[in-house]
Amino acid sequence: MSTRTETWLTQRWGKWVVPYAALWITMLIGGVVVVILARVSAGVYDNVVDDAGLANLDKPALAFMEQLRSPGLDAFITGFTNIGGGIGMPILASILTAWLTWTSRTWRPLILIGGAAAVSVTATTLGKKMIGRVRPDHADAVPPYENSPSFPSGHTLNTTVVIGLVVYLACLQVKRTIARVGLIAAGVIFIFAMGMSRVYLGHHWMTDVIIGWVLGLAWVGIVILAHRLFHVLRHREQTGPAPTFDHPAHLGEGAAAAGSDRSVGGRTAEKDDADTPGPSGKSSSAG
């Protein structure tokens, strides 16, 4: 039993840790940086956003949004903002991650989006605890009301991270420039609309949303850097294709097995899967 367990653990280690070591390490370091950035932004916020700051940005933005409200629009935006909430976003992220994982035939979308989302949730929780900022008054908000701390906007931060990475990985799956532009535009509009919906409903101040965008984009940039570093290191070490459903990476596999996995339809796969054609002529580098 002990030997069987050790063998299973060795196989899991070879499949999930060894091939992705650079990815895990870079994301871990980046996660610490983002958490520290959340702490620093909280300190800066404490020093610069006082009553004058509220009067110059937050209160005018909220007052402007109140002028745009109507029963129909309130209901629509409430439904939309729920997509970025504690229930809607995990469901949406799971669906999109599963789709990317299947189409790219690699596990990296699961690692990238799952790990990034965990860090963004941590940064949101820390920021709220450290600042404890009060949300706009219920009299200025659209029900259902929220009573948790306001800074930063979790809807904005988590949506920026998840949708930003989904767009990045999806763009690696398609070759046509117009399709990539369409994906990026759709992602930017979705992220912007999610942030502004929080101000429209009176659930957050404008500065909460702005910091959510800044932290989210910073973290997305770090994760993308980790992904590119992963490919550079694999190419330098000439380790062959990264693990996929059809080419699992286990310790102790023979060279013959690796060679047979690289030959598909009479063609030899590239050394770096970043340039290997995926399903329907798409690039498989989105892993």
PDB file of C-alpha atoms in Angstrom:
ATOM      1  CA  MET A   1       0.000   0.000   0.000  1.00  0.00           C
ATOM      2  CA  SER A   2       2.823   2.376   0.917  1.00  0.00           C
ATOM      3  CA  THR A   3       4.663   1.638  -2.333  1.00  0.00           C
ATOM      4  CA  ARG A   4       1.488   2.154  -4.348  1.00  0.00           C
ATOM      5  CA  THR A   5       0.835   5.464  -2.607  1.00  0.00           C
ATOM      6  CA  GLU A   6       4.410   6.620  -3.210  1.00  0.00           C
ATOM      7  CA  THR A   7       4.112   5.685  -6.871  1.00  0.00           C
ATOM      8  CA  TRP A   8       0.857   7.619  -7.191  1.00  0.00           C
ATOM      9  CA  LEU A   9       2.373  10.676  -5.481  1.00  0.00           C
ATOM     10  CA  THR A  10       5.439  10.473  -7.729  1.00  0.00           C
ATOM     11  CA  GLN A  11       3.233  10.361 -10.809  1.00  0.00           C
ATOM     12  CA  ARG A  12       1.159  13.322  -9.621  1.00  0.00           C
ATOM     13  CA  TRP A  13       4.349  15.259  -8.835  1.00  0.00           C
ATOM     14  CA  GLY A  14       5.694  14.520 -12.294  1.00  0.00           C
ATOM     15  CA  LYS A  15       2.458  15.550 -13.942  1.00  0.00           C
ATOM     16  CA  TRP A  16       1.491  18.690 -12.031  1.00  0.00           C
ATOM     17  CA  VAL A  17       4.662  20.154 -10.491  1.00  0.00           C
ATOM     18  CA  VAL A  18       7.820  19.323 -12.432  1.00  0.00           C
ATOM     19  CA  PRO A  19       6.638  20.397 -15.932  1.00  0.00           C
ATOM     20  CA  TYR A  20       5.139  23.603 -14.536  1.00  0.00           C
ATOM     21  CA  ALA A  21       7.850  24.513 -12.003  1.00  0.00           C
ATOM     22  CA  ALA A  22       8.681  27.889 -13.615  1.00  0.00           C
ATOM     23  CA  LEU A  23       4.992  28.689 -13.887  1.00  0.00           C
ATOM     24  CA  TRP A  24       4.246  27.849 -10.237  1.00  0.00           C
ATOM     25  CA  ILE A  25       7.277  29.743  -8.899  1.00  0.00           C
ATOM     26  CA  THR A  26       6.625  32.888 -10.938  1.00  0.00           C
ATOM     27  CA  MET A  27       2.940  32.933 -10.023  1.00  0.00           C
ATOM     28  CA  LEU A  28       3.781  32.405  -6.356  1.00  0.00           C
ATOM     29  CA  ILE A  29       6.217  35.321  -6.340  1.00  0.00           C
ATOM     30  CA  GLY A  30       3.779  37.429  -8.341  1.00  0.00           C
ATOM     31  CA  GLY A  31       0.981  36.594  -5.941  1.00  0.00           C
ATOM     32  CA  VAL A  32       3.051  37.850  -3.027  1.00  0.00           C
ATOM     33  CA  VAL A  33       3.782  41.033  -4.990  1.00  0.00           C
ATOM     34  CA  VAL A  34       0.065  41.613  -5.653  1.00  0.00           C
ATOM     35  CA  VAL A  35      -0.822  41.083  -1.999  1.00  0.00           C
ATOM     36  CA  ILE A  36       1.910  43.555  -0.994  1.00  0.00           C
ATOM     37  CA  LEU A  37       0.604  45.956  -3.648  1.00  0.00           C
ATOM     38  CA  ALA A  38      -2.857  45.682  -2.098  1.00  0.00           C
ATOM     39  CA  ARG A  39      -1.355  46.538   1.286  1.00  0.00           C
ATOM     40  CA  VAL A  40       0.578  49.506  -0.132  1.00  0.00           C
ATOM     41  CA  SER A  41      -2.449  50.797  -2.027  1.00  0.00           C
ATOM     42  CA  ALA A  42      -4.437  50.609   1.202  1.00  0.00           C
ATOM     43  CA  GLY A  43      -1.828  52.751   2.958  1.00  0.00           C
ATOM     44  CA  VAL A  44      -1.699  55.264   0.116  1.00  0.00           C
ATOM     45  CA  TYR A  45      -5.474  55.356   0.048  1.00  0.00           C
ATOM     46  CA  ASP A  46      -5.610  56.142   3.758  1.00  0.00           C
ATOM     47  CA  ASN A  47      -3.279  59.104   3.227  1.00  0.00           C
ATOM     48  CA  VAL A  48      -4.732  60.712   0.110  1.00  0.00           C
ATOM     49  CA  VAL A  49      -8.457  59.938   0.026  1.00  0.00           C
ATOM     50  CA  ASP A  50     -10.037  62.177   2.626  1.00  0.00           C
ATOM     51  CA  ASP A  51     -13.218  64.216   2.590  1.00  0.00           C
ATOM     52  CA  ALA A  52     -11.819  66.425  -0.161  1.00  0.00           C
ATOM     53  CA  GLY A  53     -11.055  63.358  -2.265  1.00  0.00           C
ATOM     54  CA  LEU A  54     -14.612  62.116  -1.863  1.00  0.00           C
ATOM     55  CA  ALA A  55     -15.975  65.497  -2.867  1.00  0.00           C
ATOM     56  CA  ASN A  56     -13.737  65.705  -5.949  1.00  0.00           C
ATOM     57  CA  LEU A  57     -14.314  62.237  -7.404  1.00  0.00           C
ATOM     58  CA  ASP A  58     -16.484  59.734  -5.561  1.00  0.00           C
ATOM     59  CA  LYS A  59     -19.498  61.831  -4.663  1.00  0.00           C
ATOM     60  CA  PRO A  60     -19.827  63.518  -8.076  1.00  0.00           C
ATOM     61  CA  ALA A  61     -19.539  60.133  -9.830  1.00  0.00           C
ATOM     62  CA  LEU A  62     -22.269  58.661  -7.611  1.00  0.00           C
ATOM     63  CA  ALA A  63     -24.501  61.722  -8.106  1.00  0.00           C
ATOM     64  CA  PHE A  64     -24.114  61.448 -11.891  1.00  0.00           C
ATOM     65  CA  MET A  65     -25.069  57.764 -11.839  1.00  0.00           C
ATOM     66  CA  GLU A  66     -28.140  58.489  -9.728  1.00  0.00           C
ATOM     67  CA  GLN A  67     -29.413  60.778 -12.472  1.00  0.00           C
ATOM     68  CA  LEU A  68     -29.288  57.896 -14.974  1.00  0.00           C
ATOM     69  CA  ARG A  69     -31.330  55.438 -12.919  1.00  0.00           C
ATOM     70  CA  SER A  70     -34.710  54.046 -13.916  1.00  0.00           C
ATOM     71  CA  PRO A  71     -36.575  50.924 -12.723  1.00  0.00           C
ATOM     72  CA  GLY A  72     -35.866  48.996 -15.908  1.00  0.00           C
ATOM     73  CA  LEU A  73     -32.208  49.939 -16.085  1.00  0.00           C
ATOM     74  CA  ASP A  74     -31.779  49.246 -12.368  1.00  0.00           C
ATOM     75  CA  ALA A  75     -33.101  45.703 -12.825  1.00  0.00           C
ATOM     76  CA  PHE A  76     -30.904  45.063 -15.876  1.00  0.00           C
ATOM     77  CA  ILE A  77     -27.701  46.311 -14.251  1.00  0.00           C
ATOM     78  CA  THR A  78     -28.456  44.420 -11.037  1.00  0.00           C
ATOM     79  CA  GLY A  79     -28.700  41.212 -13.069  1.00  0.00           C
ATOM     80  CA  PHE A  80     -25.484  42.049 -14.906  1.00  0.00           C
ATOM     81  CA  THR A  81     -23.499  42.886 -11.769  1.00  0.00           C
ATOM     82  CA  ASN A  82     -24.531  39.558 -10.222  1.00  0.00           C
ATOM     83  CA  ILE A  83     -22.409  37.845 -12.890  1.00  0.00           C
ATOM     84  CA  GLY A  84     -19.320  39.258 -11.167  1.00  0.00           C
ATOM     85  CA  GLY A  85     -20.431  38.293  -7.657  1.00  0.00           C
ATOM     86  CA  GLY A  86     -19.497  35.493  -5.308  1.00  0.00           C
ATOM     87  CA  ILE A  87     -21.775  33.025  -7.103  1.00  0.00           C
ATOM     88  CA  GLY A  88     -21.888  34.272 -10.680  1.00  0.00           C
ATOM     89  CA  MET A  89     -18.158  34.751 -11.267  1.00  0.00           C
ATOM     90  CA  PRO A  90     -17.059  31.284 -10.008  1.00  0.00           C
ATOM     91  CA  ILE A  91     -19.671  29.708 -12.294  1.00  0.00           C
ATOM     92  CA  LEU A  92     -18.640  31.814 -15.289  1.00  0.00           C
ATOM     93  CA  ALA A  93     -14.927  31.258 -14.574  1.00  0.00           C
ATOM     94  CA  SER A  94     -15.460  27.493 -14.306  1.00  0.00           C
ATOM     95  CA  ILE A  95     -17.309  27.332 -17.627  1.00  0.00           C
ATOM     96  CA  LEU A  96     -14.748  29.439 -19.484  1.00  0.00           C
ATOM     97  CA  THR A  97     -11.800  27.609 -17.913  1.00  0.00           C
ATOM     98  CA  ALA A  98     -13.281  24.220 -18.811  1.00  0.00           C
ATOM     99  CA  TRP A  99     -13.792  25.395 -22.388  1.00  0.00           C
ATOM    100  CA  LEU A 100     -10.227  26.694 -22.702  1.00  0.00           C
ATOM    101  CA  THR A 101      -8.809  23.557 -21.085  1.00  0.00           C
ATOM    102  CA  TRP A 102     -10.681  21.348 -23.548  1.00  0.00           C
ATOM    103  CA  THR A 103      -9.898  23.344 -26.691  1.00  0.00           C
ATOM    104  CA  SER A 104      -6.216  23.810 -25.843  1.00  0.00           C
ATOM    105  CA  ARG A 105      -5.840  20.178 -24.711  1.00  0.00           C
ATOM    106  CA  THR A 106      -3.612  21.297 -21.814  1.00  0.00           C
ATOM    107  CA  TRP A 107      -4.078  21.894 -18.099  1.00  0.00           C
ATOM    108  CA  ARG A 108      -2.514  25.325 -18.046  1.00  0.00           C
ATOM    109  CA  PRO A 109      -5.774  27.341 -18.297  1.00  0.00           C
ATOM    110  CA  LEU A 110      -6.858  25.604 -15.103  1.00  0.00           C
ATOM    111  CA  ILE A 111      -3.553  26.468 -13.412  1.00  0.00           C
ATOM    112  CA  LEU A 112      -3.405  30.053 -14.656  1.00  0.00           C
ATOM    113  CA  ILE A 113      -7.005  31.102 -14.077  1.00  0.00           C
ATOM    114  CA  GLY A 114      -7.472  29.072 -10.899  1.00  0.00           C
ATOM    115  CA  GLY A 115      -4.265  30.325  -9.302  1.00  0.00           C
ATOM    116  CA  ALA A 116      -4.833  33.912 -10.407  1.00  0.00           C
ATOM    117  CA  ALA A 117      -8.398  33.937  -9.096  1.00  0.00           C
ATOM    118  CA  ALA A 118      -7.238  32.632  -5.715  1.00  0.00           C
ATOM    119  CA  VAL A 119      -4.733  35.486  -5.405  1.00  0.00           C
ATOM    120  CA  SER A 120      -7.274  38.131  -6.483  1.00  0.00           C
ATOM    121  CA  VAL A 121      -9.768  36.913  -3.878  1.00  0.00           C
ATOM    122  CA  THR A 122      -7.003  37.069  -1.251  1.00  0.00           C
ATOM    123  CA  ALA A 123      -6.054  40.628  -2.276  1.00  0.00           C
ATOM    124  CA  THR A 124      -9.716  41.665  -2.113  1.00  0.00           C
ATOM    125  CA  THR A 125     -10.173  40.187   1.350  1.00  0.00           C
ATOM    126  CA  LEU A 126      -6.999  41.805   2.690  1.00  0.00           C
ATOM    127  CA  GLY A 127      -7.856  45.183   1.212  1.00  0.00           C
ATOM    128  CA  LYS A 128     -11.336  45.177   2.744  1.00  0.00           C
ATOM    129  CA  LYS A 129     -10.012  44.182   6.174  1.00  0.00           C
ATOM    130  CA  MET A 130      -7.185  46.720   6.173  1.00  0.00           C
ATOM    131  CA  ILE A 131      -9.307  49.691   5.074  1.00  0.00           C
ATOM    132  CA  GLY A 132     -12.790  48.837   6.316  1.00  0.00           C
ATOM    133  CA  ARG A 133     -14.231  51.618   4.178  1.00  0.00           C
ATOM    134  CA  VAL A 134     -17.977  52.179   4.431  1.00  0.00           C
ATOM    135  CA  ARG A 135     -20.036  51.863   1.264  1.00  0.00           C
ATOM    136  CA  PRO A 136     -22.303  54.660   0.025  1.00  0.00           C
ATOM    137  CA  ASP A 137     -25.435  55.174   2.112  1.00  0.00           C
ATOM    138  CA  HIS A 138     -28.363  52.872   1.407  1.00  0.00           C
ATOM    139  CA  ALA A 139     -30.381  55.965   0.538  1.00  0.00           C
ATOM    140  CA  ASP A 140     -28.060  56.443  -2.466  1.00  0.00           C
ATOM    141  CA  ALA A 141     -27.963  52.763  -3.472  1.00  0.00           C
ATOM    142  CA  VAL A 142     -30.173  50.336  -5.377  1.00  0.00           C
ATOM    143  CA  PRO A 143     -31.336  47.273  -3.396  1.00  0.00           C
ATOM    144  CA  PRO A 144     -30.397  44.588  -2.560  1.00  0.00           C
ATOM    145  CA  TYR A 145     -27.945  46.422  -0.311  1.00  0.00           C
ATOM    146  CA  GLU A 146     -24.438  45.230   0.591  1.00  0.00           C
ATOM    147  CA  ASN A 147     -22.843  45.826   3.981  1.00  0.00           C
ATOM    148  CA  SER A 148     -19.330  44.407   3.653  1.00  0.00           C
ATOM    149  CA  PRO A 149     -16.360  46.835   3.463  1.00  0.00           C
ATOM    150  CA  SER A 150     -16.196  48.797   0.240  1.00  0.00           C
ATOM    151  CA  PHE A 151     -12.498  49.012  -0.680  1.00  0.00           C
ATOM    152  CA  PRO A 152     -11.514  47.596  -3.126  1.00  0.00           C
ATOM    153  CA  SER A 153     -14.355  46.452  -5.378  1.00  0.00           C
ATOM    154  CA  GLY A 154     -14.194  42.647  -5.395  1.00  0.00           C
ATOM    155  CA  HIS A 155     -16.513  42.429  -8.410  1.00  0.00           C
ATOM    156  CA  THR A 156     -14.159  44.690 -10.372  1.00  0.00           C
ATOM    157  CA  LEU A 157     -10.896  43.086  -9.260  1.00  0.00           C
ATOM    158  CA  ASN A 158     -11.980  39.473  -9.752  1.00  0.00           C
ATOM    159  CA  THR A 159     -13.704  40.180 -13.075  1.00  0.00           C
ATOM    160  CA  THR A 160     -10.599  41.969 -14.373  1.00  0.00           C
ATOM    161  CA  VAL A 161      -8.403  38.992 -13.482  1.00  0.00           C
ATOM    162  CA  VAL A 162     -10.652  36.213 -14.769  1.00  0.00           C
ATOM    163  CA  ILE A 163     -11.858  37.881 -17.965  1.00  0.00           C
ATOM    164  CA  GLY A 164      -8.414  39.344 -18.672  1.00  0.00           C
ATOM    165  CA  LEU A 165      -6.802  35.893 -18.580  1.00  0.00           C
ATOM    166  CA  VAL A 166      -9.644  34.271 -20.513  1.00  0.00           C
ATOM    167  CA  VAL A 167      -9.184  36.836 -23.287  1.00  0.00           C
ATOM    168  CA  TYR A 168      -5.406  36.312 -23.270  1.00  0.00           C
ATOM    169  CA  LEU A 169      -5.682  32.523 -23.506  1.00  0.00           C
ATOM    170  CA  ALA A 170      -8.482  32.693 -26.068  1.00  0.00           C
ATOM    171  CA  CYS A 171      -6.405  35.016 -28.260  1.00  0.00           C
ATOM    172  CA  LEU A 172      -3.659  32.394 -28.286  1.00  0.00           C
ATOM    173  CA  GLN A 173      -6.202  29.915 -29.655  1.00  0.00           C
ATOM    174  CA  VAL A 174      -7.095  31.955 -32.727  1.00  0.00           C
ATOM    175  CA  LYS A 175      -4.911  33.218 -35.551  1.00  0.00           C
ATOM    176  CA  ARG A 176      -7.101  35.840 -37.221  1.00  0.00           C
ATOM    177  CA  THR A 177      -6.305  39.374 -36.120  1.00  0.00           C
ATOM    178  CA  ILE A 178      -9.923  40.498 -36.393  1.00  0.00           C
ATOM    179  CA  ALA A 179     -10.992  37.693 -34.043  1.00  0.00           C
ATOM    180  CA  ARG A 180      -8.347  38.692 -31.503  1.00  0.00           C
ATOM    181  CA  VAL A 181      -9.381  42.349 -31.708  1.00  0.00           C
ATOM    182  CA  GLY A 182     -12.997  41.308 -31.176  1.00  0.00           C
ATOM    183  CA  LEU A 183     -12.081  39.228 -28.123  1.00  0.00           C
ATOM    184  CA  ILE A 184     -10.025  42.031 -26.593  1.00  0.00           C
ATOM    185  CA  ALA A 185     -12.735  44.611 -27.237  1.00  0.00           C
ATOM    186  CA  ALA A 186     -15.408  42.380 -25.710  1.00  0.00           C
ATOM    187  CA  GLY A 187     -13.223  41.740 -22.658  1.00  0.00           C
ATOM    188  CA  VAL A 188     -12.462  45.445 -22.133  1.00  0.00           C
ATOM    189  CA  ILE A 189     -16.134  46.387 -22.432  1.00  0.00           C
ATOM    190  CA  PHE A 190     -17.176  43.637 -20.001  1.00  0.00           C
ATOM    191  CA  ILE A 191     -14.539  44.626 -17.415  1.00  0.00           C
ATOM    192  CA  PHE A 192     -15.343  48.344 -17.728  1.00  0.00           C
ATOM    193  CA  ALA A 193     -19.088  47.751 -17.529  1.00  0.00           C
ATOM    194  CA  MET A 194     -18.713  45.553 -14.442  1.00  0.00           C
ATOM    195  CA  GLY A 195     -16.786  48.245 -12.617  1.00  0.00           C
ATOM    196  CA  MET A 196     -19.166  51.044 -13.578  1.00  0.00           C
ATOM    197  CA  SER A 197     -22.182  48.917 -12.627  1.00  0.00           C
ATOM    198  CA  ARG A 198     -20.928  48.968  -9.040  1.00  0.00           C
ATOM    199  CA  VAL A 199     -20.895  52.765  -9.028  1.00  0.00           C
ATOM    200  CA  TYR A 200     -24.252  52.980 -10.821  1.00  0.00           C
ATOM    201  CA  LEU A 201     -25.925  50.820  -8.174  1.00  0.00           C
ATOM    202  CA  GLY A 202     -24.320  52.796  -5.354  1.00  0.00           C
ATOM    203  CA  HIS A 203     -22.587  49.671  -4.022  1.00  0.00           C
ATOM    204  CA  HIS A 204     -19.074  51.131  -4.374  1.00  0.00           C
ATOM    205  CA  TRP A 205     -17.277  54.447  -4.634  1.00  0.00           C
ATOM    206  CA  MET A 206     -15.477  55.243  -7.868  1.00  0.00           C
ATOM    207  CA  THR A 207     -12.068  54.966  -6.177  1.00  0.00           C
ATOM    208  CA  ASP A 208     -12.931  51.411  -5.072  1.00  0.00           C
ATOM    209  CA  VAL A 209     -13.471  50.488  -8.708  1.00  0.00           C
ATOM    210  CA  ILE A 210     -10.353  52.249  -9.976  1.00  0.00           C
ATOM    211  CA  ILE A 211      -8.131  50.406  -7.486  1.00  0.00           C
ATOM    212  CA  GLY A 212      -9.856  47.160  -8.457  1.00  0.00           C
ATOM    213  CA  TRP A 213      -8.928  47.757 -12.093  1.00  0.00           C
ATOM    214  CA  VAL A 214      -5.332  48.687 -11.228  1.00  0.00           C
ATOM    215  CA  LEU A 215      -4.695  45.674  -8.990  1.00  0.00           C
ATOM    216  CA  GLY A 216      -6.448  43.333 -11.424  1.00  0.00           C
ATOM    217  CA  LEU A 217      -4.470  44.497 -14.447  1.00  0.00           C
ATOM    218  CA  ALA A 218      -1.205  44.336 -12.491  1.00  0.00           C
ATOM    219  CA  TRP A 219      -1.901  40.737 -11.512  1.00  0.00           C
ATOM    220  CA  VAL A 220      -2.972  39.757 -15.036  1.00  0.00           C
ATOM    221  CA  GLY A 221       0.307  41.179 -16.341  1.00  0.00           C
ATOM    222  CA  ILE A 222       2.312  39.123 -13.853  1.00  0.00           C
ATOM    223  CA  VAL A 223       0.458  35.915 -14.744  1.00  0.00           C
ATOM    224  CA  ILE A 224       0.982  36.493 -18.464  1.00  0.00           C
ATOM    225  CA  LEU A 225       4.683  37.095 -17.788  1.00  0.00           C
ATOM    226  CA  ALA A 226       4.815  33.799 -15.900  1.00  0.00           C
ATOM    227  CA  HIS A 227       3.180  32.017 -18.816  1.00  0.00           C
ATOM    228  CA  ARG A 228       5.604  33.437 -21.354  1.00  0.00           C
ATOM    229  CA  LEU A 229       8.561  32.646 -19.078  1.00  0.00           C
ATOM    230  CA  PHE A 230       7.307  29.080 -18.867  1.00  0.00           C
ATOM    231  CA  HIS A 231       7.459  28.741 -22.656  1.00  0.00           C
ATOM    232  CA  VAL A 232      10.890  30.372 -22.881  1.00  0.00           C
ATOM    233  CA  LEU A 233      12.366  27.997 -20.297  1.00  0.00           C
ATOM    234  CA  ARG A 234      10.806  24.938 -21.929  1.00  0.00           C
ATOM    235  CA  HIS A 235      12.219  25.950 -25.297  1.00  0.00           C
ATOM    236  CA  ARG A 236      15.667  26.607 -23.819  1.00  0.00           C
ATOM    237  CA  GLU A 237      15.738  23.245 -22.067  1.00  0.00           C
ATOM    238  CA  GLN A 238      14.285  21.487 -25.145  1.00  0.00           C
ATOM    239  CA  THR A 239      11.963  19.421 -23.013  1.00  0.00           C
ATOM    240  CA  GLY A 240       9.496  18.772 -25.801  1.00  0.00           C
ATOM    241  CA  PRO A 241       5.762  19.462 -25.823  1.00  0.00           C
ATOM    242  CA  ALA A 242       4.181  20.584 -22.574  1.00  0.00           C
ATOM    243  CA  PRO A 243       1.747  18.141 -20.948  1.00  0.00           C
ATOM    244  CA  THR A 244      -1.584  17.719 -22.702  1.00  0.00           C
ATOM    245  CA  PHE A 245      -4.473  15.277 -22.448  1.00  0.00           C
ATOM    246  CA  ASP A 246      -2.860  13.266 -25.256  1.00  0.00           C
ATOM    247  CA  HIS A 247       0.688  13.663 -23.919  1.00  0.00           C
ATOM    248  CA  PRO A 248       0.661  13.326 -20.113  1.00  0.00           C
ATOM    249  CA  ALA A 249       3.939  14.102 -18.392  1.00  0.00           C
ATOM    250  CA  HIS A 250       4.846  11.373 -15.892  1.00  0.00           C
ATOM    251  CA  LEU A 251       8.233  10.722 -14.375  1.00  0.00           C
ATOM    252  CA  GLY A 252       9.859   7.585 -15.675  1.00  0.00           C
ATOM    253  CA  GLU A 253       8.182   7.546 -19.090  1.00  0.00           C
ATOM    254  CA  GLY A 254      10.431   6.228 -21.798  1.00  0.00           C
ATOM    255  CA  ALA A 255      11.737   8.210 -24.716  1.00  0.00           C
ATOM    256  CA  ALA A 256       9.918   5.916 -27.113  1.00  0.00           C
ATOM    257  CA  ALA A 257       6.565   6.837 -25.574  1.00  0.00           C
ATOM    258  CA  ALA A 258       7.411  10.514 -25.796  1.00  0.00           C
ATOM    259  CA  GLY A 259       8.425  10.108 -29.406  1.00  0.00           C
ATOM    260  CA  SER A 260       5.198   8.338 -30.322  1.00  0.00           C
ATOM    261  CA  ASP A 261       3.149  11.109 -28.682  1.00  0.00           C
ATOM    262  CA  ARG A 262       4.940  13.733 -30.741  1.00  0.00           C
ATOM    263  CA  SER A 263       4.042  12.061 -34.025  1.00  0.00           C
ATOM    264  CA  VAL A 264       0.462  12.886 -35.031  1.00  0.00           C
ATOM    265  CA  GLY A 265      -0.876  12.170 -38.496  1.00  0.00           C
ATOM    266  CA  GLY A 266       2.589  11.601 -39.882  1.00  0.00           C
ATOM    267  CA  ARG A 267       3.868  14.938 -38.680  1.00  0.00           C
ATOM    268  CA  THR A 268       6.358  15.628 -35.901  1.00  0.00           C
ATOM    269  CA  ALA A 269       5.178  18.134 -33.299  1.00  0.00           C
ATOM    270  CA  GLU A 270       7.239  21.224 -32.641  1.00  0.00           C
ATOM    271  CA  LYS A 271       9.530  21.278 -29.620  1.00  0.00           C
ATOM    272  CA  ASP A 272       7.585  24.124 -28.069  1.00  0.00           C
ATOM    273  CA  ASP A 273       3.838  23.629 -27.993  1.00  0.00           C
ATOM    274  CA  ALA A 274       3.412  27.404 -28.254  1.00  0.00           C
ATOM    275  CA  ASP A 275       3.694  26.987 -32.032  1.00  0.00           C
ATOM    276  CA  THR A 276       1.931  23.664 -32.402  1.00  0.00           C
ATOM    277  CA  PRO A 277      -1.347  23.783 -34.351  1.00  0.00           C
ATOM    278  CA  GLY A 278      -4.289  22.837 -32.173  1.00  0.00           C
ATOM    279  CA  PRO A 279      -7.827  21.757 -33.079  1.00  0.00           C
ATOM    280  CA  SER A 280      -9.326  23.308 -36.196  1.00  0.00           C
ATOM    281  CA  GLY A 281      -6.057  24.956 -37.130  1.00  0.00           C
ATOM    282  CA  LYS A 282      -5.866  26.957 -33.941  1.00  0.00           C
ATOM    283  CA  SER A 283      -2.727  27.568 -31.958  1.00  0.00           C
ATOM    284  CA  SER A 284      -2.463  25.398 -28.833  1.00  0.00           C
ATOM    285  CA  SER A 285      -0.296  27.861 -26.965  1.00  0.00           C
ATOM    286  CA  ALA A 286      -3.251  29.024 -24.884  1.00  0.00           C
ATOM    287  CA  GLY A 287      -2.423  26.340 -22.362  1.00  0.00           C
TER     288      GLY A 287
END
